[in-house]
Amino acid sequence: MKKICIYILAATLLYSFFRELNVVKVLLMLAALAAIFAIDLIPAKYIMAMKYPVILLSFAATACFFFYPRALTGYPMEIIITFLAFYGLTFYMAGMEEKKNDFFKEVAAVSILFISSSFNLFIAGKLLFIVPLAIATILLLFILDRNRLTPFIAGYALIAMIVAYRQGIHFTGTGLLGLNDVNRYILLGASFAFLVIGFAGFTKKRTFATILPFFGFLYIAADILMVLGLRSSTGLLYQPVILLAIVSPLVGVMLKPEGERI
């Protein structure tokens, strides 16, 4: 019953991303639902094993950007770069509670991953994506009682905003066009419902499989609030294909049984 409800909620959330449907958008929604189903079938231990390959790919993208800034730019590479930037940090955050390191190791790891993700997003032209990512990271660190790490993330986010300002990037715009009140409430309701479900699983048991979707939907909620509330000039809602690539794995992991061993 839980899985059926989550699938219905996922279909509702995916619909709210596109609003006006056509053949291509319907196919993208079906592909996202198929990806959710496939991820649900993969044992959790194999998903956790993807942690280091994803992080290494994110670092590889950073190294490639550093030496060849235009090598990986443009569509569809920006989808892959955004995916790696998000999940490179997310996989580490999801494993922090199970593998506790000392303060200096955690500062070094979080700093390197966050700066690498920020640099990748900057080169890919998605610099403002860092702001909701920083908000979600700070909130999760606070919940995990890693308060001493939060000033570092806040500082990196502030530097990113200063760079964005110097680059002439506008923080606010006209808002998301073509979004009526009904679509707005569906979008807010579905995303908030996923955040509540993720938080409920997180409070029951703090594992990789519960922290990952909770952190992911913290990020998505922060992004949606920035776009709808603050009228941010960029965000995941402006890039529905990237949003699908990020949301699908989160929902797939959320569908896994709570008692499944990692």
mmCIF file of C-alpha atoms in Angstrom:
data_model
loop_
_atom_site.group_PDB
_atom_site.id
_atom_site.type_symbol
_atom_site.label_atom_id
_atom_site.label_comp_id
_atom_site.label_asym_id
_atom_site.label_seq_id
_atom_site.Cartn_x
_atom_site.Cartn_y
_atom_site.Cartn_z
ATOM 1 C CA MET A 1 0.000 0.000 0.000
ATOM 2 C CA LYS A 2 2.860 2.351 0.851
ATOM 3 C CA LYS A 3 4.497 1.754 -2.529
ATOM 4 C CA ILE A 4 1.255 2.410 -4.401
ATOM 5 C CA CYS A 5 0.794 5.711 -2.573
ATOM 6 C CA ILE A 6 4.383 6.753 -3.302
ATOM 7 C CA TYR A 7 3.995 5.884 -7.004
ATOM 8 C CA ILE A 8 0.802 7.958 -7.197
ATOM 9 C CA LEU A 9 2.514 10.809 -5.379
ATOM 10 C CA ALA A 10 5.528 10.515 -7.695
ATOM 11 C CA ALA A 11 3.299 10.673 -10.797
ATOM 12 C CA THR A 12 1.589 13.764 -9.326
ATOM 13 C CA LEU A 13 4.925 15.436 -8.625
ATOM 14 C CA LEU A 14 6.240 14.626 -12.098
ATOM 15 C CA TYR A 15 3.087 16.083 -13.658
ATOM 16 C CA SER A 16 3.528 19.286 -11.639
ATOM 17 C CA PHE A 17 7.032 19.705 -13.089
ATOM 18 C CA PHE A 18 5.712 19.875 -16.668
ATOM 19 C CA ARG A 19 2.166 21.248 -16.167
ATOM 20 C CA GLU A 20 1.177 21.252 -19.874
ATOM 21 C CA LEU A 21 1.656 17.770 -21.291
ATOM 22 C CA ASN A 22 2.591 16.656 -24.791
ATOM 23 C CA VAL A 23 3.935 13.422 -26.223
ATOM 24 C CA VAL A 24 7.570 14.170 -25.329
ATOM 25 C CA LYS A 25 6.737 15.180 -21.762
ATOM 26 C CA VAL A 26 4.572 12.093 -21.243
ATOM 27 C CA LEU A 27 7.424 9.898 -22.466
ATOM 28 C CA LEU A 28 9.824 11.639 -20.070
ATOM 29 C CA MET A 29 7.399 11.051 -17.194
ATOM 30 C CA LEU A 30 7.067 7.361 -18.114
ATOM 31 C CA ALA A 31 10.864 7.074 -18.348
ATOM 32 C CA ALA A 32 11.178 8.618 -14.863
ATOM 33 C CA LEU A 33 8.598 6.195 -13.427
ATOM 34 C CA ALA A 34 10.431 3.291 -15.101
ATOM 35 C CA ALA A 35 13.694 4.504 -13.553
ATOM 36 C CA ILE A 36 12.015 4.644 -10.133
ATOM 37 C CA PHE A 37 10.787 1.064 -10.570
ATOM 38 C CA ALA A 38 14.245 -0.132 -11.689
ATOM 39 C CA ILE A 39 16.014 1.540 -8.747
ATOM 40 C CA ASP A 40 13.509 -0.013 -6.365
ATOM 41 C CA LEU A 41 14.551 -3.449 -7.670
ATOM 42 C CA ILE A 42 18.272 -2.833 -7.109
ATOM 43 C CA PRO A 43 19.460 -4.037 -3.668
ATOM 44 C CA ALA A 44 20.368 -1.155 -1.372
ATOM 45 C CA LYS A 45 23.928 -2.422 -0.914
ATOM 46 C CA TYR A 46 24.590 -1.962 -4.638
ATOM 47 C CA ILE A 47 23.230 1.576 -4.538
ATOM 48 C CA MET A 48 25.489 2.360 -1.607
ATOM 49 C CA ALA A 49 28.401 0.851 -3.549
ATOM 50 C CA MET A 50 27.873 3.583 -6.183
ATOM 51 C CA LYS A 51 29.007 6.186 -3.638
ATOM 52 C CA TYR A 52 32.700 6.270 -4.493
ATOM 53 C CA PRO A 53 32.313 5.881 -8.292
ATOM 54 C CA VAL A 54 29.905 8.847 -8.351
ATOM 55 C CA ILE A 55 32.224 10.943 -6.162
ATOM 56 C CA LEU A 56 35.218 10.048 -8.335
ATOM 57 C CA LEU A 57 33.279 10.959 -11.500
ATOM 58 C CA SER A 58 32.388 14.297 -9.919
ATOM 59 C CA PHE A 59 36.077 14.921 -9.158
ATOM 60 C CA ALA A 60 36.987 13.843 -12.706
ATOM 61 C CA ALA A 61 34.543 16.407 -14.083
ATOM 62 C CA THR A 62 36.152 19.064 -11.862
ATOM 63 C CA ALA A 63 39.628 18.162 -13.143
ATOM 64 C CA CYS A 64 38.397 18.202 -16.745
ATOM 65 C CA PHE A 65 36.735 21.603 -16.242
ATOM 66 C CA PHE A 66 39.884 22.971 -14.606
ATOM 67 C CA PHE A 67 42.077 22.171 -17.608
ATOM 68 C CA TYR A 68 39.450 22.334 -20.375
ATOM 69 C CA PRO A 69 36.595 24.629 -19.203
ATOM 70 C CA ARG A 70 34.522 24.147 -22.360
ATOM 71 C CA ALA A 71 35.024 20.388 -22.672
ATOM 72 C CA LEU A 72 31.811 19.273 -20.936
ATOM 73 C CA THR A 73 29.545 22.280 -21.435
ATOM 74 C CA GLY A 74 26.301 22.353 -23.364
ATOM 75 C CA TYR A 75 23.280 20.108 -23.480
ATOM 76 C CA PRO A 76 23.007 17.198 -22.557
ATOM 77 C CA MET A 77 26.317 17.269 -20.642
ATOM 78 C CA GLU A 78 24.912 19.851 -18.221
ATOM 79 C CA ILE A 79 22.367 17.231 -17.072
ATOM 80 C CA ILE A 80 25.154 14.762 -16.272
ATOM 81 C CA ILE A 81 27.311 17.411 -14.586
ATOM 82 C CA THR A 82 24.418 18.617 -12.401
ATOM 83 C CA PHE A 83 23.548 15.009 -11.526
ATOM 84 C CA LEU A 84 27.145 14.257 -10.482
ATOM 85 C CA ALA A 85 27.484 17.538 -8.574
ATOM 86 C CA PHE A 86 24.348 16.782 -6.562
ATOM 87 C CA TYR A 87 24.857 13.068 -5.946
ATOM 88 C CA GLY A 88 28.589 13.364 -5.309
ATOM 89 C CA LEU A 89 27.771 15.419 -2.215
ATOM 90 C CA THR A 90 24.537 13.567 -1.418
ATOM 91 C CA PHE A 91 26.141 10.125 -1.268
ATOM 92 C CA TYR A 92 28.714 11.376 1.232
ATOM 93 C CA MET A 93 26.088 13.157 3.366
ATOM 94 C CA ALA A 94 23.950 9.999 3.421
ATOM 95 C CA GLY A 95 26.849 7.948 4.769
ATOM 96 C CA MET A 96 28.022 10.389 7.459
ATOM 97 C CA GLU A 97 25.911 8.912 10.239
ATOM 98 C CA GLU A 98 27.023 5.313 9.661
ATOM 99 C CA LYS A 99 30.706 6.075 9.178
ATOM 100 C CA LYS A 100 31.548 8.713 11.753
ATOM 101 C CA ASN A 101 34.919 10.422 11.265
ATOM 102 C CA ASP A 102 36.649 12.989 13.424
ATOM 103 C CA PHE A 103 35.869 16.675 12.950
ATOM 104 C CA PHE A 104 38.838 17.575 10.752
ATOM 105 C CA LYS A 105 38.274 14.663 8.363
ATOM 106 C CA GLU A 106 34.606 15.597 7.995
ATOM 107 C CA VAL A 107 35.473 19.262 7.417
ATOM 108 C CA ALA A 108 37.985 18.299 4.737
ATOM 109 C CA ALA A 109 35.641 15.833 3.027
ATOM 110 C CA VAL A 110 32.554 18.069 3.047
ATOM 111 C CA SER A 111 34.589 21.106 1.974
ATOM 112 C CA ILE A 112 36.258 19.310 -0.944
ATOM 113 C CA LEU A 113 32.974 17.801 -2.156
ATOM 114 C CA PHE A 114 31.003 21.033 -1.810
ATOM 115 C CA ILE A 115 33.682 23.124 -3.536
ATOM 116 C CA SER A 116 34.000 20.517 -6.308
ATOM 117 C CA SER A 117 30.215 20.479 -6.835
ATOM 118 C CA SER A 118 30.094 24.288 -6.771
ATOM 119 C CA PHE A 119 32.894 24.571 -9.311
ATOM 120 C CA ASN A 120 31.181 22.066 -11.633
ATOM 121 C CA LEU A 121 27.873 23.921 -11.402
ATOM 122 C CA PHE A 122 29.640 27.236 -12.000
ATOM 123 C CA ILE A 123 31.282 26.019 -15.206
ATOM 124 C CA ALA A 124 28.017 24.394 -16.311
ATOM 125 C CA GLY A 125 26.229 27.740 -15.871
ATOM 126 C CA LYS A 126 24.161 26.582 -12.866
ATOM 127 C CA LEU A 127 25.881 28.568 -10.131
ATOM 128 C CA LEU A 128 22.665 29.519 -8.288
ATOM 129 C CA PHE A 129 21.860 25.812 -7.843
ATOM 130 C CA ILE A 130 24.454 26.011 -5.054
ATOM 131 C CA VAL A 131 22.197 28.121 -2.821
ATOM 132 C CA PRO A 132 19.417 25.531 -2.196
ATOM 133 C CA LEU A 133 22.105 22.834 -2.036
ATOM 134 C CA ALA A 134 23.853 24.811 0.714
ATOM 135 C CA ILE A 135 20.563 25.332 2.572
ATOM 136 C CA ALA A 136 19.790 21.595 2.484
ATOM 137 C CA THR A 137 23.348 20.720 3.554
ATOM 138 C CA ILE A 138 23.272 23.142 6.498
ATOM 139 C CA LEU A 139 19.865 21.856 7.648
ATOM 140 C CA LEU A 140 20.955 18.216 7.491
ATOM 141 C CA LEU A 141 24.229 18.939 9.300
ATOM 142 C CA PHE A 142 22.220 20.678 12.005
ATOM 143 C CA ILE A 143 19.846 17.711 12.338
ATOM 144 C CA LEU A 144 22.783 15.285 12.441
ATOM 145 C CA ASP A 145 24.377 17.397 15.208
ATOM 146 C CA ARG A 146 27.298 18.450 13.015
ATOM 147 C CA ASN A 147 26.801 22.126 13.831
ATOM 148 C CA ARG A 148 30.511 22.937 13.673
ATOM 149 C CA LEU A 149 30.504 22.158 9.951
ATOM 150 C CA THR A 150 27.725 24.595 9.056
ATOM 151 C CA PRO A 151 29.847 27.803 9.065
ATOM 152 C CA PHE A 152 32.091 26.294 6.392
ATOM 153 C CA ILE A 153 29.159 25.534 4.068
ATOM 154 C CA ALA A 154 27.618 28.958 4.737
ATOM 155 C CA GLY A 155 30.954 30.581 3.895
ATOM 156 C CA TYR A 156 31.320 28.648 0.643
ATOM 157 C CA ALA A 157 27.748 29.540 -0.334
ATOM 158 C CA LEU A 158 28.410 33.217 0.407
ATOM 159 C CA ILE A 159 31.512 33.138 -1.802
ATOM 160 C CA ALA A 160 29.441 31.509 -4.565
ATOM 161 C CA MET A 161 26.816 34.257 -4.311
ATOM 162 C CA ILE A 162 29.514 36.943 -4.477
ATOM 163 C CA VAL A 163 30.961 35.283 -7.581
ATOM 164 C CA ALA A 164 27.472 35.122 -9.116
ATOM 165 C CA TYR A 165 26.961 38.823 -8.392
ATOM 166 C CA ARG A 166 30.309 39.709 -9.944
ATOM 167 C CA GLN A 167 29.397 37.614 -12.987
ATOM 168 C CA GLY A 168 26.243 39.706 -13.450
ATOM 169 C CA ILE A 169 23.865 36.846 -12.628
ATOM 170 C CA HIS A 170 20.449 38.087 -11.498
ATOM 171 C CA PHE A 171 19.194 36.443 -8.312
ATOM 172 C CA THR A 172 15.538 37.205 -8.962
ATOM 173 C CA GLY A 173 13.473 37.241 -12.131
ATOM 174 C CA THR A 174 9.901 37.216 -13.343
ATOM 175 C CA GLY A 175 9.214 33.846 -11.745
ATOM 176 C CA LEU A 176 8.059 30.627 -13.340
ATOM 177 C CA LEU A 177 5.700 31.352 -16.235
ATOM 178 C CA GLY A 178 2.608 29.303 -17.023
ATOM 179 C CA LEU A 179 2.059 28.205 -13.418
ATOM 180 C CA ASN A 180 -1.497 28.714 -12.179
ATOM 181 C CA ASP A 181 -2.650 28.400 -8.576
ATOM 182 C CA VAL A 182 -3.773 24.771 -8.942
ATOM 183 C CA ASN A 183 -0.387 23.687 -10.333
ATOM 184 C CA ARG A 184 1.363 25.677 -7.631
ATOM 185 C CA TYR A 185 -0.550 23.897 -4.859
ATOM 186 C CA ILE A 186 0.005 20.483 -6.473
ATOM 187 C CA LEU A 187 3.721 21.161 -6.731
ATOM 188 C CA LEU A 188 4.033 22.423 -3.161
ATOM 189 C CA GLY A 189 1.787 19.688 -1.751
ATOM 190 C CA ALA A 190 3.516 16.783 -3.514
ATOM 191 C CA SER A 191 7.037 17.989 -2.710
ATOM 192 C CA PHE A 192 6.099 18.669 0.921
ATOM 193 C CA ALA A 193 4.509 15.200 1.182
ATOM 194 C CA PHE A 194 7.734 13.580 -0.037
ATOM 195 C CA LEU A 195 9.716 15.667 2.443
ATOM 196 C CA VAL A 196 7.454 14.504 5.288
ATOM 197 C CA ILE A 197 7.731 10.854 4.199
ATOM 198 C CA GLY A 198 11.508 11.202 3.961
ATOM 199 C CA PHE A 199 11.683 12.808 7.403
ATOM 200 C CA ALA A 200 9.479 10.079 8.909
ATOM 201 C CA GLY A 201 11.790 7.380 7.569
ATOM 202 C CA PHE A 202 14.813 9.340 8.775
ATOM 203 C CA THR A 203 13.467 9.648 12.339
ATOM 204 C CA LYS A 204 12.692 5.921 12.541
ATOM 205 C CA LYS A 205 16.157 4.806 11.525
ATOM 206 C CA ARG A 206 19.153 6.848 10.392
ATOM 207 C CA THR A 207 20.640 4.807 7.592
ATOM 208 C CA PHE A 208 22.056 5.514 4.163
ATOM 209 C CA ALA A 209 18.728 4.530 2.567
ATOM 210 C CA THR A 210 16.729 6.980 4.724
ATOM 211 C CA ILE A 211 19.136 9.931 4.843
ATOM 212 C CA LEU A 212 19.642 10.012 1.054
ATOM 213 C CA PRO A 213 15.978 10.702 0.076
ATOM 214 C CA PHE A 214 15.469 13.007 3.058
ATOM 215 C CA PHE A 215 18.456 15.154 2.091
ATOM 216 C CA GLY A 216 17.422 15.064 -1.565
ATOM 217 C CA PHE A 217 13.916 16.314 -0.888
ATOM 218 C CA LEU A 218 15.291 18.956 1.482
ATOM 219 C CA TYR A 219 17.220 20.270 -1.511
ATOM 220 C CA ILE A 220 14.214 20.071 -3.835
ATOM 221 C CA ALA A 221 11.973 21.802 -1.277
ATOM 222 C CA ALA A 222 14.526 24.592 -0.836
ATOM 223 C CA ASP A 223 14.789 25.007 -4.611
ATOM 224 C CA ILE A 224 11.005 25.107 -5.077
ATOM 225 C CA LEU A 225 10.578 27.675 -2.300
ATOM 226 C CA MET A 226 13.284 29.853 -3.856
ATOM 227 C CA VAL A 227 11.648 29.721 -7.291
ATOM 228 C CA LEU A 228 8.034 30.135 -6.154
ATOM 229 C CA GLY A 229 8.567 32.285 -3.068
ATOM 230 C CA LEU A 230 11.612 34.406 -3.884
ATOM 231 C CA ARG A 231 11.157 34.259 -7.683
ATOM 232 C CA SER A 232 14.703 33.007 -8.181
ATOM 233 C CA SER A 233 15.921 33.506 -11.736
ATOM 234 C CA THR A 234 17.094 29.902 -12.009
ATOM 235 C CA GLY A 235 16.436 26.581 -10.333
ATOM 236 C CA LEU A 236 15.440 22.987 -10.923
ATOM 237 C CA LEU A 237 11.889 23.989 -11.854
ATOM 238 C CA TYR A 238 13.297 25.770 -14.900
ATOM 239 C CA GLN A 239 15.126 22.551 -15.872
ATOM 240 C CA PRO A 240 12.516 19.735 -15.638
ATOM 241 C CA VAL A 241 14.743 17.116 -17.300
ATOM 242 C CA ILE A 242 17.489 17.718 -14.726
ATOM 243 C CA LEU A 243 14.830 17.644 -12.025
ATOM 244 C CA LEU A 244 13.601 14.253 -13.238
ATOM 245 C CA ALA A 245 17.165 12.896 -13.218
ATOM 246 C CA ILE A 246 17.571 13.957 -9.576
ATOM 247 C CA VAL A 247 14.107 13.029 -8.273
ATOM 248 C CA SER A 248 13.815 9.520 -9.770
ATOM 249 C CA PRO A 249 16.665 7.920 -7.743
ATOM 250 C CA LEU A 250 15.393 9.583 -4.551
ATOM 251 C CA VAL A 251 11.921 8.099 -4.950
ATOM 252 C CA GLY A 252 13.371 4.720 -5.943
ATOM 253 C CA VAL A 253 15.454 4.577 -2.749
ATOM 254 C CA MET A 254 12.481 5.741 -0.675
ATOM 255 C CA LEU A 255 10.473 2.748 -1.921
ATOM 256 C CA LYS A 256 12.869 0.250 -0.401
ATOM 257 C CA PRO A 257 11.767 -1.725 2.664
ATOM 258 C CA GLU A 258 12.869 -0.079 5.909
ATOM 259 C CA GLY A 259 14.474 -3.269 7.129
ATOM 260 C CA GLU A 260 16.515 -3.965 4.025
ATOM 261 C CA ARG A 261 20.135 -4.558 4.896
ATOM 262 C CA ILE A 262 22.872 -2.389 3.378
#
